[in-house]
Each structure stands twice: as structure tokens, then as C-alpha cells.
Amino acid sequence: MRIRALVLVASGAVALSTLAVPAAQAATAGPAVTFSSLKVNSGKNIVVGSSAMVTVSATYTVTKPASLNASSFQTGPVLYRGTTLGLNSDDLLGGDNPGTCTASSSTVLKCTAKIQFRPQGSDEDGDLISTEAGTWKLGALAVNSDDGMTWQGNLGTTHLQRKATLTVNASPEPVKKGKTVTVTGKLSRANWDTNKYAGYSTQPVKLQFRKKGSSTYTTLKTIKTTSTGTLKTTTTATADGYYRYSFAGTTTTSSVSAAGDYVDVQ
């Protein structure tokens, strides 16, 4: 399996880079630091579209001995899957560059970092594949100029999701009160392997209605998408207003609501 990790790459200076490394590679003892208060993307899900790179921010705290010079090591957050965190983890995701830290005391550093997510085949030479959507654990890594690495896992979790899109069309327009309105649409989600959007099959989607002058949508019914992600149902016209489809999302796919389609009832 591909292993992607933040590793030490430059002699004479500490640098972090996203590289492919052998799973069996062993690391020497790293700096005596611990990590806490790691938050990625402000605790929100990470949503990536079909091709464009997405960059999210992370904040974390590093605790170190007072005698350890903060300039002698660099740190960064990582996402991982598997039971343990390290170069032999099932899968690792990390940022292109190390975090930036500011000392709040002789033993505590407050740090920020960026993590990039690139779909495979995108212009940014990405390698994120669709099967990697889902729940990831959060951890962090510290490296020093002696090629030493310190790993710490179990710092939380996040969801890496494929971006969803949703369309809606209500007809006829206008329609007589009491007559049937047919509402069609399609739910799609990003495919990181092909850099396109494809229909998301057999998913529950809510048909909702917002009366003209109101700011609140009410759910009329829930239907499932077809094998190609399409939607079609009918309802009775009662008043002027907006129809939309709304998808709650899954672990692997973001939530989305279509823009309302206005129907004039006469």
C-alpha cells in the first residue's frame, strides 16, 4: 500500500515534505516532545472536489523540555488510518511544509500548519484516490536534524469527504393549484480517480418546499436516487414557492442542498 508521510529530507537543515517511503523504514529517536489540542479545519469535515487541490489549516500545541531548542526540530500534523501511527501505518496524509510555531513559554509552543489534499490526476500532481474518503485519525510528527522522528497518534478524528452536487427542476411552471408538480434532479459526487463527478446511487434525498415569503424549508417526502443518481417524484401544488432536494451526506460524501426552484401556483 502507498505510504505517504512527512519525513526528513534535507541534510544540514530540517525540512518536511510529502514523499513515498518504504513501510519497513525505521526512524531513530526523535525530539522529546508531546502534542495536544490538535484541530484540523476547525473541526469541520474536509470536503474535496473532483480535481482542485484543497488546503486546510491545523492548529496544535507542542510541549517540550525547557532545555530543548525549538529551532532544533520541526513539526506537522498528519492524518492516518490503521491501529498505530508511524511509517508502517496503513496510510498517511500530511502537508507539504512543516508547521510554524510560536513560544508561549519555555516549554510550550503554539503551532499552525497547512495540509493539502490533491485528487489523483489533478493539475497539482495529486494522489488522493476515492477509496480514501471516510474517517481518518489525527496525529502529529516531529523531526530533528539527526533524522530522528517522534510520532503521536490518537489526537482526534476527521472525515475526508468527496464533494457532492445536487440539482433540481420543478415543472410545469406555472401550475394550477391542486395539480401535480413533477420534481426531477440528480445527486453526484466527486470521483478523485477520474477527476469528474458521477451519479451517487441509492441514496436517501429529501424533497423540500419553502412557501413564498418564508425562510424555512419543510420536508415533503424522502426518496432514493436511482443507480445513476437521478431523482424524480411528484407532489401537489398548494402555493407559490420553492422546491429543492436536500442530501444529508454520508461519512464519505458531503451534505448538499440544491438551490430552490420557484413554481408559480395559479
Coordinates of C-alpha atoms in Angstrom, one line a residue:
M1 CA 0.0 0.0 0.0
R2 CA 1.2 3.6 -0.6
I3 CA 2.6 5.2 2.4
R4 CA 2.6 9.0 2.4
A5 CA 4.3 10.7 5.3
L6 CA 6.1 13.8 6.5
V7 CA 9.8 12.8 6.6
L8 CA 13.1 14.4 7.0
V9 CA 14.7 15.0 3.6
A10 CA 17.4 17.6 3.8
S11 CA 20.9 17.2 5.4
G12 CA 22.1 20.1 7.4
A13 CA 18.6 21.5 7.9
V14 CA 15.3 20.1 8.9
A15 CA 12.7 20.0 6.2
L16 CA 9.3 18.3 5.8
S17 CA 8.0 17.0 2.5
T18 CA 5.3 14.6 1.3
L19 CA 7.2 11.6 0.0
A20 CA 6.6 7.9 -0.7
V21 CA 8.7 5.9 1.8
P22 CA 9.2 2.2 2.4
A23 CA 6.9 0.8 5.0
A24 CA 9.8 -1.0 6.7
Q25 CA 11.9 2.1 7.1
A26 CA 12.9 2.6 10.7
A27 CA 13.4 6.0 12.4
T28 CA 15.9 6.9 15.2
A29 CA 14.7 8.5 18.4
G30 CA 13.1 11.9 17.8
P31 CA 12.8 15.0 19.9
A32 CA 11.3 14.7 23.3
V33 CA 8.0 16.5 22.6
T34 CA 4.3 15.8 23.0
F35 CA 1.3 17.1 21.1
S36 CA -2.1 18.2 22.3
S37 CA -5.1 20.3 21.2
L38 CA -4.8 19.3 17.5
K39 CA -7.7 20.7 15.5
V40 CA -7.8 20.3 11.7
N41 CA -10.1 22.5 9.5
S42 CA -11.6 24.0 12.7
G43 CA -13.1 20.6 13.5
K44 CA -15.2 20.6 10.3
N45 CA -15.2 17.8 7.6
I46 CA -12.7 18.1 4.9
V47 CA -14.5 18.3 1.5
V48 CA -12.6 17.8 -1.7
G49 CA -14.0 18.3 -5.2
S50 CA -13.1 16.3 -8.4
S51 CA -9.8 18.0 -9.3
A52 CA -8.9 21.1 -7.5
M53 CA -6.4 21.0 -4.6
V54 CA -8.0 21.8 -1.2
T55 CA -5.8 23.3 1.6
V56 CA -7.0 23.3 5.2
S57 CA -5.4 24.8 8.3
A58 CA -4.5 23.0 11.5
T59 CA -3.6 24.3 15.0
Y60 CA -1.9 22.3 17.7
T61 CA 0.2 22.7 20.9
V62 CA 3.8 21.2 21.4
T63 CA 5.1 20.7 24.8
K64 CA 8.9 20.3 25.1
P65 CA 11.7 20.3 27.8
A66 CA 12.9 23.8 28.6
S67 CA 16.4 22.7 27.6
L68 CA 15.3 21.7 24.0
N69 CA 15.8 24.5 21.5
A70 CA 12.6 25.0 19.4
S71 CA 14.7 25.7 16.3
S72 CA 16.3 22.2 16.5
F73 CA 13.2 20.4 15.3
Q74 CA 10.1 20.8 13.1
T75 CA 6.6 19.5 13.4
G76 CA 3.5 18.9 11.5
P77 CA 0.0 17.3 11.8
V78 CA -0.9 14.0 9.9
L79 CA -4.0 12.0 9.1
Y80 CA -3.6 8.3 9.3
R81 CA -5.6 5.0 9.2
G82 CA -4.8 1.9 11.0
T83 CA -4.2 0.9 14.6
T84 CA -0.9 2.7 15.1
L85 CA 0.8 5.8 13.7
G86 CA 4.3 5.6 12.1
L87 CA 5.9 4.9 8.8
N88 CA 4.3 1.4 8.8
S89 CA 0.8 2.8 9.1
D90 CA -1.8 1.7 6.6
D91 CA -1.9 5.1 5.1
L92 CA -0.7 8.6 6.0
L93 CA -1.6 12.1 4.8
G94 CA 0.5 15.2 5.6
G95 CA 1.2 18.7 4.5
D96 CA 3.8 20.0 2.1
N97 CA 5.6 22.1 4.7
P98 CA 6.2 22.0 8.5
G99 CA 4.2 23.9 10.9
T100 CA 5.0 27.4 12.2
C101 CA 5.4 27.6 16.0
T102 CA 5.5 30.5 18.5
A103 CA 6.7 30.0 22.0
S104 CA 4.1 30.9 24.7
S105 CA 6.5 29.8 27.4
S106 CA 9.9 28.0 27.7
T107 CA 8.1 24.6 27.4
V108 CA 5.0 25.3 25.2
L109 CA 4.8 26.1 21.5
K110 CA 1.6 27.2 19.8
C111 CA 1.6 26.0 16.2
T112 CA -0.2 26.3 12.9
A113 CA 0.1 24.3 9.7
K114 CA -1.4 23.6 6.3
I115 CA -2.4 20.3 4.9
Q116 CA -3.0 19.9 1.1
F117 CA -5.4 17.3 -0.5
R118 CA -5.0 16.7 -4.2
P119 CA -7.2 14.3 -6.2
Q120 CA -5.3 11.8 -8.4
G121 CA -4.6 13.1 -11.9
S122 CA -5.3 16.8 -10.9
D123 CA -3.1 19.6 -12.1
E124 CA -1.3 19.6 -8.8
D125 CA 0.1 16.1 -9.3
G126 CA -2.2 14.6 -6.7
D127 CA -2.6 11.1 -5.5
L128 CA -5.7 11.1 -3.4
I129 CA -8.0 8.3 -4.5
S130 CA -11.7 7.9 -4.0
T131 CA -11.4 4.9 -1.6
E132 CA -9.6 7.1 0.8
A133 CA -12.8 9.1 1.6
G134 CA -14.1 8.4 5.1
T135 CA -12.9 8.6 8.7
W136 CA -9.2 9.4 9.4
K137 CA -7.4 9.6 12.7
L138 CA -5.4 12.6 13.7
G139 CA -1.8 12.6 14.8
A140 CA 1.4 14.6 14.7
L141 CA 5.1 14.2 13.8
A142 CA 8.3 15.9 15.0
V143 CA 11.7 15.5 13.3
N144 CA 15.1 16.8 14.0
S145 CA 18.4 17.2 12.1
D146 CA 19.6 13.8 13.3
D147 CA 16.9 12.1 11.3
G148 CA 15.0 11.4 14.5
M149 CA 11.2 11.1 14.4
T150 CA 8.6 11.4 17.2
W151 CA 5.1 10.2 16.3
Q152 CA 2.0 10.7 18.4
G153 CA -1.4 9.4 17.4
N154 CA -5.0 9.3 18.8
L155 CA -5.3 13.1 18.8
G156 CA -8.8 13.0 17.3
T157 CA -10.6 12.1 14.1
T158 CA -11.9 13.8 11.0
H159 CA -13.9 13.0 7.9
L160 CA -12.3 13.3 4.5
Q161 CA -15.3 13.6 2.1
R162 CA -15.9 13.7 -1.6
K163 CA -17.8 16.8 -2.6
A164 CA -21.5 16.3 -3.6
T165 CA -23.6 18.3 -6.1
L166 CA -27.4 18.3 -6.4
T167 CA -29.7 19.7 -9.0
V168 CA -33.5 20.2 -9.1
N169 CA -36.2 21.1 -11.6
A170 CA -39.9 21.5 -10.8
S171 CA -42.5 21.6 -13.6
P172 CA -44.8 22.7 -15.0
E173 CA -44.2 26.4 -14.4
P174 CA -46.7 27.9 -13.8
V175 CA -49.2 25.3 -12.4
K176 CA -52.8 25.4 -11.3
K177 CA -53.5 24.9 -7.6
G178 CA -54.2 21.3 -6.8
K179 CA -52.4 20.0 -9.9
T180 CA -49.4 17.8 -10.0
V181 CA -45.8 19.1 -9.8
T182 CA -43.1 16.8 -11.1
V183 CA -39.7 17.4 -9.5
T184 CA -36.5 15.9 -11.0
G185 CA -32.9 16.2 -10.1
K186 CA -29.5 14.4 -9.8
L187 CA -27.1 13.7 -6.9
S188 CA -23.5 13.4 -7.9
R189 CA -20.2 13.3 -6.1
A190 CA -16.6 13.8 -7.0
N191 CA -14.5 10.9 -8.3
W192 CA -10.9 11.5 -7.3
D193 CA -9.7 8.8 -9.7
T194 CA -11.2 10.3 -12.9
N195 CA -11.4 14.0 -11.8
K196 CA -15.1 14.1 -12.7
Y197 CA -18.5 14.0 -10.9
A198 CA -20.6 10.8 -11.1
G199 CA -24.1 9.9 -10.0
Y200 CA -24.4 8.7 -6.4
S201 CA -26.8 5.7 -6.4
T202 CA -29.4 4.5 -3.9
Q203 CA -29.1 7.5 -1.5
P204 CA -32.0 8.9 0.5
V205 CA -32.8 12.5 -0.5
K206 CA -35.4 14.8 0.9
L207 CA -37.9 16.8 -1.3
Q208 CA -38.5 20.1 0.5
F209 CA -40.7 23.1 -0.1
R210 CA -40.4 26.7 1.0
K211 CA -43.5 28.8 0.7
K212 CA -43.1 32.3 -0.9
G213 CA -42.3 34.8 1.9
S214 CA -41.0 32.1 4.2
S215 CA -37.3 31.4 5.1
T216 CA -37.9 27.8 6.2
Y217 CA -38.0 24.6 4.1
T218 CA -40.4 21.8 5.1
T219 CA -39.7 18.2 4.1
L220 CA -42.5 16.7 1.9
K221 CA -41.1 13.2 1.4
T222 CA -37.8 11.2 1.1
I223 CA -36.9 9.3 -2.0
K224 CA -33.8 7.4 -3.1
T225 CA -31.6 8.1 -6.1
T226 CA -31.5 5.6 -9.0
S227 CA -28.5 3.6 -10.0
T228 CA -27.3 6.7 -11.9
G229 CA -28.1 9.2 -9.1
T230 CA -31.2 10.7 -10.7
L231 CA -34.3 11.7 -8.8
K232 CA -37.9 12.0 -9.8
T233 CA -41.1 12.3 -7.8
T234 CA -44.4 14.2 -7.8
T235 CA -46.3 16.4 -5.3
T236 CA -49.4 18.5 -5.3
A237 CA -49.2 22.3 -5.9
T238 CA -50.6 24.2 -3.0
A239 CA -49.0 27.6 -3.0
D240 CA -46.3 29.7 -4.7
G241 CA -42.9 28.7 -3.5
Y242 CA -39.6 26.9 -4.0
Y243 CA -38.9 23.2 -4.3
R244 CA -35.5 21.7 -3.6
Y245 CA -33.8 18.4 -2.9
S246 CA -31.6 18.0 0.2
F247 CA -29.0 15.3 0.9
A248 CA -27.7 14.8 4.5
G249 CA -24.4 13.4 3.4
T250 CA -22.5 10.2 4.5
T251 CA -19.2 9.5 6.1
T252 CA -17.5 9.6 2.7
T253 CA -19.6 12.3 0.9
S254 CA -20.5 15.9 1.9
S255 CA -24.1 17.1 2.5
V256 CA -25.6 19.3 -0.1
S257 CA -28.9 21.1 -0.9
A258 CA -30.0 22.2 -4.3
A259 CA -30.9 25.8 -4.9
G260 CA -34.7 26.2 -4.7
D261 CA -36.7 26.1 -8.0
Y262 CA -39.6 28.6 -7.9
V263 CA -43.1 27.5 -9.1
D264 CA -45.9 30.0 -9.6
V265 CA -49.2 28.5 -8.5
Q266 CA -52.3 30.0 -10.2

